[in-house]
Amino acid sequence: MFKATLRNAYLKKRLALPQEEFDKRAIEMTEKLYARILELKIQDVFIFLPIDKKREFDCRPLAHKLWEVGITTHVPVSDFSTKSMKFARFGMSTSLIEKRYGIIEPVEPSYEEVEQAIVVTPLLIADSKLNRVGYGVGFYDRFFNNHNDLYKIG
């Protein structure tokens, strides 16, 4: 129950953040993520698309910067029947649709094998051991259990 309490408290804090401060932090995060990704010299980056009602950070400006330097981006596609997700290629011409719970996904996902990638994960808060606290469904937890060799940024 402790995670549920943290989840609710930090979602309320995010939603209460003034728009100007939220925008300023989003620009700072985009710049820091971009710099770190370039340092790591990895050509595939798994990002997420924001759930607007949760006021999530929008990775699309980051994706545009990455495309300019030839880095490929991918976004999650969730399967609620198996509670699993895969990452589909995401580019400038990818058509998107809002699905269950406000999750935005490609209309026609295209998958490809990726040997090495950076995963930018959504989170509300991280604990002192850097474990992420998301929304409690566990999609990312299950994904990371099967892909523990990927570089994670939250």
Coordinates of N, CA and C in Angstrom, one line a residue:
M1 N 0.8 -1.2 0.0 CA 0.0 0.0 0.0 C 0.9 1.3 0.0
F2 N 2.1 1.1 0.4 CA 3.0 2.3 0.5 C 3.2 2.9 -0.9
K3 N 3.3 2.0 -1.9 CA 3.5 2.5 -3.3 C 2.3 3.3 -3.8
A4 N 1.1 2.8 -3.4 CA -0.1 3.5 -3.8 C -0.2 4.9 -3.2
T5 N 0.2 5.0 -2.0 CA 0.2 6.3 -1.3 C 1.2 7.2 -2.0
L6 N 2.4 6.7 -2.3 CA 3.4 7.5 -3.0 C 2.9 7.9 -4.4
R7 N 2.3 7.0 -5.1 CA 1.8 7.2 -6.4 C 0.8 8.4 -6.4
N8 N -0.2 8.3 -5.5 CA -1.2 9.3 -5.4 C -0.7 10.7 -5.0
A9 N 0.2 10.7 -4.0 CA 0.8 12.0 -3.6 C 1.6 12.7 -4.7
Y10 N 2.4 11.9 -5.4 CA 3.3 12.5 -6.4 C 2.5 12.8 -7.7
L11 N 1.5 12.1 -8.0 CA 0.6 12.5 -9.1 C -0.1 13.8 -8.8
K12 N -0.5 14.0 -7.6 CA -1.2 15.3 -7.2 C -0.2 16.4 -7.3
K13 N 1.1 16.2 -6.9 CA 2.1 17.2 -7.0 C 2.4 17.6 -8.5
R14 N 2.5 16.6 -9.3 CA 2.7 16.9 -10.7 C 1.6 17.7 -11.3
L15 N 0.4 17.3 -11.0 CA -0.8 17.9 -11.6 C -0.9 19.4 -11.1
A16 N -0.4 19.6 -9.9 CA -0.5 21.0 -9.3 C 0.6 21.9 -9.7
L17 N 1.6 21.4 -10.4 CA 2.8 22.2 -10.8 C 2.3 23.3 -11.8
P18 N 2.6 24.6 -11.6 CA 2.2 25.6 -12.5 C 2.8 25.3 -13.9
Q19 N 2.0 25.6 -14.9 CA 2.3 25.3 -16.3 C 3.7 25.8 -16.7
E20 N 4.0 27.1 -16.3 CA 5.3 27.7 -16.7 C 6.5 26.8 -16.1
E21 N 6.3 26.4 -14.9 CA 7.3 25.6 -14.2 C 7.4 24.2 -14.9
F22 N 6.3 23.6 -15.2 CA 6.3 22.3 -15.9 C 7.0 22.4 -17.2
D23 N 6.7 23.5 -18.0 CA 7.3 23.7 -19.3 C 8.8 23.9 -19.2
K24 N 9.2 24.6 -18.2 CA 10.7 24.9 -18.0 C 11.4 23.5 -17.6
R25 N 10.8 22.7 -16.8 CA 11.4 21.5 -16.4 C 11.4 20.5 -17.6
A26 N 10.4 20.5 -18.4 CA 10.4 19.7 -19.6 C 11.5 20.0 -20.6
I27 N 11.8 21.3 -20.8 CA 12.9 21.7 -21.6 C 14.2 21.3 -21.1
E28 N 14.4 21.4 -19.8 CA 15.6 21.0 -19.1 C 15.8 19.5 -19.2
M29 N 14.7 18.7 -19.0 CA 14.8 17.3 -19.1 C 15.1 16.9 -20.5
T30 N 14.5 17.5 -21.5 CA 14.8 17.2 -22.9 C 16.3 17.4 -23.2
E31 N 16.9 18.5 -22.8 CA 18.3 18.8 -23.0 C 19.2 17.8 -22.3
K32 N 18.9 17.5 -21.0 CA 19.7 16.6 -20.3 C 19.7 15.2 -20.9
L33 N 18.5 14.7 -21.3 CA 18.3 13.4 -21.9 C 19.1 13.3 -23.2
Y34 N 18.9 14.4 -24.0 CA 19.6 14.4 -25.3 C 21.1 14.3 -25.1
A35 N 21.7 15.1 -24.2 CA 23.1 15.1 -24.0 C 23.6 13.7 -23.5
R36 N 22.8 13.1 -22.6 CA 23.2 11.8 -22.1 C 23.1 10.7 -23.2
I37 N 22.1 10.8 -24.0 CA 22.0 9.8 -25.1 C 23.1 9.9 -26.1
L38 N 23.5 11.2 -26.4 CA 24.7 11.3 -27.3 C 25.9 10.8 -26.7
E39 N 26.1 11.0 -25.4 CA 27.3 10.5 -24.7 C 27.4 9.0 -24.8
L40 N 26.3 8.3 -24.7 CA 26.2 6.8 -24.7 C 26.4 6.2 -26.1
K41 N 26.3 7.0 -27.1 CA 26.5 6.6 -28.5 C 25.7 5.3 -28.8
I42 N 24.5 5.3 -28.4 CA 23.6 4.1 -28.8 C 22.6 4.6 -29.8
Q43 N 22.3 3.9 -30.8 CA 21.6 4.4 -32.0 C 20.0 4.1 -31.9
D44 N 19.6 3.4 -30.9 CA 18.2 3.1 -30.7 C 17.7 3.6 -29.3
V45 N 16.7 4.4 -29.3 CA 16.1 4.9 -28.0 C 14.6 4.6 -28.0
F46 N 14.3 3.9 -26.9 CA 12.9 3.6 -26.6 C 12.3 4.8 -25.7
I47 N 11.4 5.5 -26.2 CA 10.8 6.6 -25.5 C 9.3 6.2 -25.2
F48 N 8.6 7.1 -24.6 CA 7.2 6.9 -24.3 C 6.4 8.2 -24.8
L49 N 5.2 8.0 -25.1 CA 4.3 9.1 -25.5 C 3.4 9.4 -24.3
P50 N 3.2 10.7 -24.1 CA 2.6 11.1 -22.8 C 1.1 10.7 -22.7
I51 N 0.7 10.4 -21.5 CA -0.7 10.2 -21.1 C -1.1 11.6 -20.6
D52 N -1.9 12.3 -21.4 CA -2.2 13.7 -21.1 C -2.8 13.9 -19.7
K53 N -3.8 13.1 -19.4 CA -4.5 13.2 -18.1 C -3.6 13.0 -16.9
K54 N -2.4 12.4 -17.1 CA -1.5 12.2 -16.0 C -0.4 13.3 -16.1
R55 N -0.5 14.2 -17.1 CA 0.5 15.3 -17.3 C 1.9 14.8 -17.4
E56 N 2.1 13.8 -18.2 CA 3.4 13.2 -18.3 C 4.3 14.1 -19.2
F57 N 5.6 13.9 -19.0 CA 6.6 14.5 -19.8 C 6.4 14.1 -21.2
D58 N 6.5 15.0 -22.2 CA 6.4 14.6 -23.6 C 7.7 14.4 -24.2
C59 N 8.0 13.2 -24.7 CA 9.3 12.8 -25.3 C 9.4 13.2 -26.7
R60 N 8.3 13.7 -27.3 CA 8.3 14.0 -28.8 C 9.3 15.1 -29.2
P61 N 9.5 16.1 -28.4 CA 10.6 17.1 -28.7 C 12.0 16.4 -28.7
L62 N 12.2 15.5 -27.8 CA 13.4 14.7 -27.7 C 13.6 13.9 -29.0
A63 N 12.5 13.2 -29.4 CA 12.5 12.4 -30.6 C 13.0 13.2 -31.8
H64 N 12.4 14.4 -31.9 CA 12.8 15.2 -33.1 C 14.3 15.6 -33.1
K65 N 14.8 15.9 -31.9 CA 16.3 16.1 -31.8 C 17.1 14.9 -32.2
L66 N 16.6 13.7 -31.7 CA 17.3 12.5 -32.0 C 17.3 12.2 -33.5
W67 N 16.2 12.4 -34.1 CA 16.0 12.1 -35.6 C 17.0 13.0 -36.4
E68 N 17.2 14.2 -35.9 CA 18.1 15.1 -36.6 C 19.6 14.6 -36.7
V69 N 19.9 13.7 -35.7 CA 21.3 13.2 -35.7 C 21.3 11.7 -36.0
G70 N 20.2 11.2 -36.6 CA 20.2 9.9 -37.1 C 19.9 8.8 -36.1
I71 N 19.4 9.1 -34.9 CA 19.1 8.1 -33.9 C 17.6 7.7 -34.1
T72 N 17.4 6.4 -34.0 CA 16.1 5.8 -34.2 C 15.3 5.7 -32.9
T73 N 14.0 6.0 -33.0 CA 13.2 6.0 -31.8 C 12.1 4.9 -31.9
H74 N 11.7 4.4 -30.8 CA 10.7 3.4 -30.7 C 9.7 3.8 -29.5
V75 N 8.5 3.4 -29.6 CA 7.5 3.7 -28.6 C 6.8 2.4 -28.2
P76 N 6.3 2.3 -26.9 CA 5.6 1.1 -26.5 C 4.3 0.9 -27.1
V77 N 4.0 -0.4 -27.3 CA 2.7 -0.9 -27.7 C 2.3 -1.9 -26.6
S78 N 1.2 -1.6 -25.9 CA 0.7 -2.5 -24.8 C -0.3 -3.5 -25.2
D79 N -0.1 -4.7 -24.6 CA -1.1 -5.8 -24.8 C -1.7 -6.0 -23.5
F80 N -2.9 -5.5 -23.3 CA -3.6 -5.7 -22.0 C -4.0 -7.1 -21.7
S81 N -4.2 -7.9 -22.7 CA -4.6 -9.3 -22.4 C -3.4 -10.1 -21.8
T82 N -2.2 -9.8 -22.2 CA -1.0 -10.5 -21.6 C -0.2 -9.6 -20.6
K83 N -0.7 -8.4 -20.5 CA 0.0 -7.4 -19.6 C 1.5 -7.3 -20.0
S84 N 1.7 -7.3 -21.3 CA 3.1 -7.1 -21.9 C 3.1 -6.0 -22.8
M85 N 4.4 -5.6 -23.2 CA 4.5 -4.6 -24.2 C 5.7 -4.8 -25.0
K86 N 5.7 -4.3 -26.2 CA 6.8 -4.3 -27.2 C 7.0 -2.9 -27.7
F87 N 8.2 -2.6 -28.2 CA 8.4 -1.3 -28.7 C 8.4 -1.3 -30.3
A88 N 7.6 -0.4 -30.8 CA 7.5 -0.2 -32.3 C 8.3 1.0 -32.7
R89 N 8.7 0.9 -33.9 CA 9.5 2.0 -34.5 C 8.6 3.3 -34.6
F90 N 9.2 4.4 -34.2 CA 8.4 5.7 -34.2 C 9.2 6.7 -35.0
G91 N 8.6 7.3 -36.0 CA 9.3 8.3 -36.8 C 8.3 9.4 -37.1
M92 N 8.8 10.4 -37.8 CA 8.1 11.6 -38.1 C 6.7 11.3 -38.8
S93 N 6.7 10.3 -39.6 CA 5.4 10.0 -40.3 C 4.5 8.9 -39.7
T94 N 4.9 8.5 -38.4 CA 4.1 7.5 -37.7 C 2.7 8.1 -37.4
S95 N 1.7 7.4 -37.8 CA 0.3 7.8 -37.4 C 0.0 7.2 -36.0
L96 N -0.6 8.1 -35.2 CA -0.8 7.7 -33.8 C -2.3 7.6 -33.5
I97 N -2.7 6.8 -32.5 CA -4.1 6.8 -32.0 C -4.1 6.7 -30.5
E98 N -5.1 7.3 -29.9 CA -5.2 7.2 -28.5 C -6.0 6.0 -28.2
K99 N -5.5 5.1 -27.3 CA -6.1 3.9 -27.0 C -6.6 3.9 -25.5
R100 N -6.7 2.7 -25.0 CA -7.2 2.5 -23.6 C -6.3 3.3 -22.6
Y101 N -7.0 3.9 -21.6 CA -6.4 4.7 -20.5 C -5.6 5.9 -21.0
G102 N -5.9 6.4 -22.3 CA -5.2 7.5 -22.8 C -3.9 7.3 -23.3
I103 N -3.5 6.0 -23.5 CA -2.2 5.6 -24.0 C -2.2 5.8 -25.5
I104 N -1.2 6.5 -26.0 CA -1.0 6.8 -27.4 C -0.1 5.8 -28.0
E105 N -0.5 5.2 -29.1 CA 0.3 4.2 -29.8 C 0.2 4.3 -31.3
P106 N 1.2 3.7 -32.0 CA 1.1 3.8 -33.5 C -0.1 3.0 -34.0
V107 N -0.7 3.6 -35.1 CA -1.9 2.9 -35.7 C -1.5 1.6 -36.3
E108 N -0.3 1.5 -37.0 CA 0.2 0.3 -37.6 C 1.6 0.1 -37.1
P109 N 1.7 -0.6 -35.9 CA 3.1 -0.7 -35.3 C 4.0 -1.6 -36.2
S110 N 5.2 -1.1 -36.3 CA 6.3 -1.9 -37.0 C 7.4 -2.2 -36.1
Y111 N 7.7 -3.5 -35.9 CA 8.6 -3.9 -34.9 C 9.9 -4.4 -35.6
E112 N 11.0 -4.2 -34.9 CA 12.3 -4.7 -35.4 C 13.2 -5.1 -34.2
E113 N 14.0 -6.0 -34.5 CA 15.0 -6.5 -33.4 C 16.0 -5.4 -33.2
V114 N 16.2 -5.1 -31.9 CA 17.2 -4.1 -31.5 C 18.2 -4.8 -30.5
E115 N 19.5 -4.7 -30.8 CA 20.4 -5.4 -29.9 C 20.8 -4.6 -28.6
Q116 N 20.9 -3.2 -28.8 CA 21.2 -2.4 -27.8 C 20.4 -1.1 -27.8
A117 N 19.8 -0.7 -26.7 CA 19.0 0.5 -26.7 C 19.0 1.2 -25.3
I118 N 18.6 2.4 -25.4 CA 18.3 3.2 -24.2 C 16.8 3.2 -24.0
V119 N 16.3 3.0 -22.8 CA 14.9 3.1 -22.5 C 14.6 4.3 -21.6
V120 N 13.9 5.3 -22.1 CA 13.5 6.4 -21.3 C 12.1 6.0 -20.8
T121 N 12.0 5.8 -19.5 CA 10.8 5.3 -18.8 C 10.0 6.4 -18.1
P122 N 8.7 6.3 -18.2 CA 7.9 7.2 -17.4 C 7.9 6.7 -16.0
L123 N 7.8 7.7 -15.1 CA 7.8 7.4 -13.6 C 7.2 8.6 -12.9
L124 N 6.7 8.3 -11.7 CA 6.2 9.3 -10.9 C 7.3 9.7 -9.9
I125 N 8.0 8.7 -9.4 CA 9.0 8.9 -8.3 C 9.9 7.7 -8.3
A126 N 11.1 7.8 -7.9 CA 12.0 6.7 -7.7 C 12.4 6.7 -6.2
D127 N 12.5 5.5 -5.6 CA 12.8 5.3 -4.2 C 14.3 5.5 -4.0
S128 N 14.8 5.4 -2.8 CA 16.2 5.6 -2.5 C 17.1 4.6 -3.2
K129 N 16.6 3.5 -3.6 CA 17.4 2.5 -4.3 C 17.2 2.6 -5.8
L130 N 16.6 3.7 -6.3 CA 16.3 4.0 -7.7 C 15.4 3.0 -8.3
N131 N 14.5 2.4 -7.6 CA 13.4 1.6 -8.1 C 12.3 2.6 -8.5
R132 N 11.8 2.4 -9.7 CA 10.8 3.4 -10.2 C 9.4 3.0 -9.7
V133 N 8.6 4.0 -9.5 CA 7.2 3.9 -9.1 C 6.4 4.5 -10.2
G134 N 5.7 3.6 -11.0 CA 4.9 4.1 -12.1 C 3.4 4.1 -11.6
Y135 N 2.5 3.6 -12.5 CA 1.1 3.7 -12.2 C 0.5 2.4 -11.7
G136 N 1.4 1.4 -11.5 CA 1.0 0.2 -10.8 C 0.5 -1.0 -11.6
V137 N 0.6 -0.9 -12.9 CA 0.1 -2.0 -13.8 C 1.3 -3.0 -14.1
G138 N 2.5 -2.5 -14.1 CA 3.6 -3.3 -14.2 C 4.2 -3.6 -15.6
F139 N 3.7 -2.9 -16.6 CA 4.2 -3.2 -18.0 C 5.7 -3.0 -18.1
Y140 N 6.2 -1.9 -17.5 CA 7.7 -1.7 -17.6 C 8.4 -2.7 -16.8
D141 N 7.9 -3.0 -15.6 CA 8.6 -4.0 -14.7 C 8.7 -5.4 -15.5
R142 N 7.7 -5.8 -16.1 CA 7.7 -7.1 -16.8 C 8.7 -7.0 -18.0
F143 N 8.6 -5.9 -18.7 CA 9.5 -5.7 -19.9 C 10.9 -5.7 -19.4
F144 N 11.3 -5.0 -18.3 CA 12.7 -5.0 -17.9 C 13.1 -6.4 -17.3
N145 N 12.2 -7.2 -16.8 CA 12.5 -8.5 -16.3 C 13.0 -9.4 -17.5
N146 N 12.5 -9.1 -18.7 CA 12.9 -9.9 -19.9 C 13.9 -9.2 -20.7
H147 N 14.3 -8.0 -20.4 CA 15.3 -7.2 -21.1 C 16.2 -6.4 -20.2
N148 N 16.8 -7.1 -19.3 CA 17.6 -6.4 -18.2 C 18.9 -5.9 -18.7
D149 N 19.2 -6.1 -20.0 CA 20.5 -5.6 -20.6 C 20.4 -4.2 -21.2
L150 N 19.2 -3.6 -21.2 CA 19.0 -2.3 -21.7 C 19.4 -1.2 -20.8
Y151 N 19.8 -0.1 -21.3 CA 20.2 1.1 -20.5 C 18.9 1.8 -20.1
K152 N 18.7 2.0 -18.9 CA 17.4 2.7 -18.4 C 17.6 4.1 -17.9
I153 N 16.8 5.0 -18.3 CA 16.8 6.4 -17.8 C 15.3 6.7 -17.4
G154 N 15.1 7.2 -16.2 CA 13.8 7.5 -15.7 C 13.7 9.0 -15.3

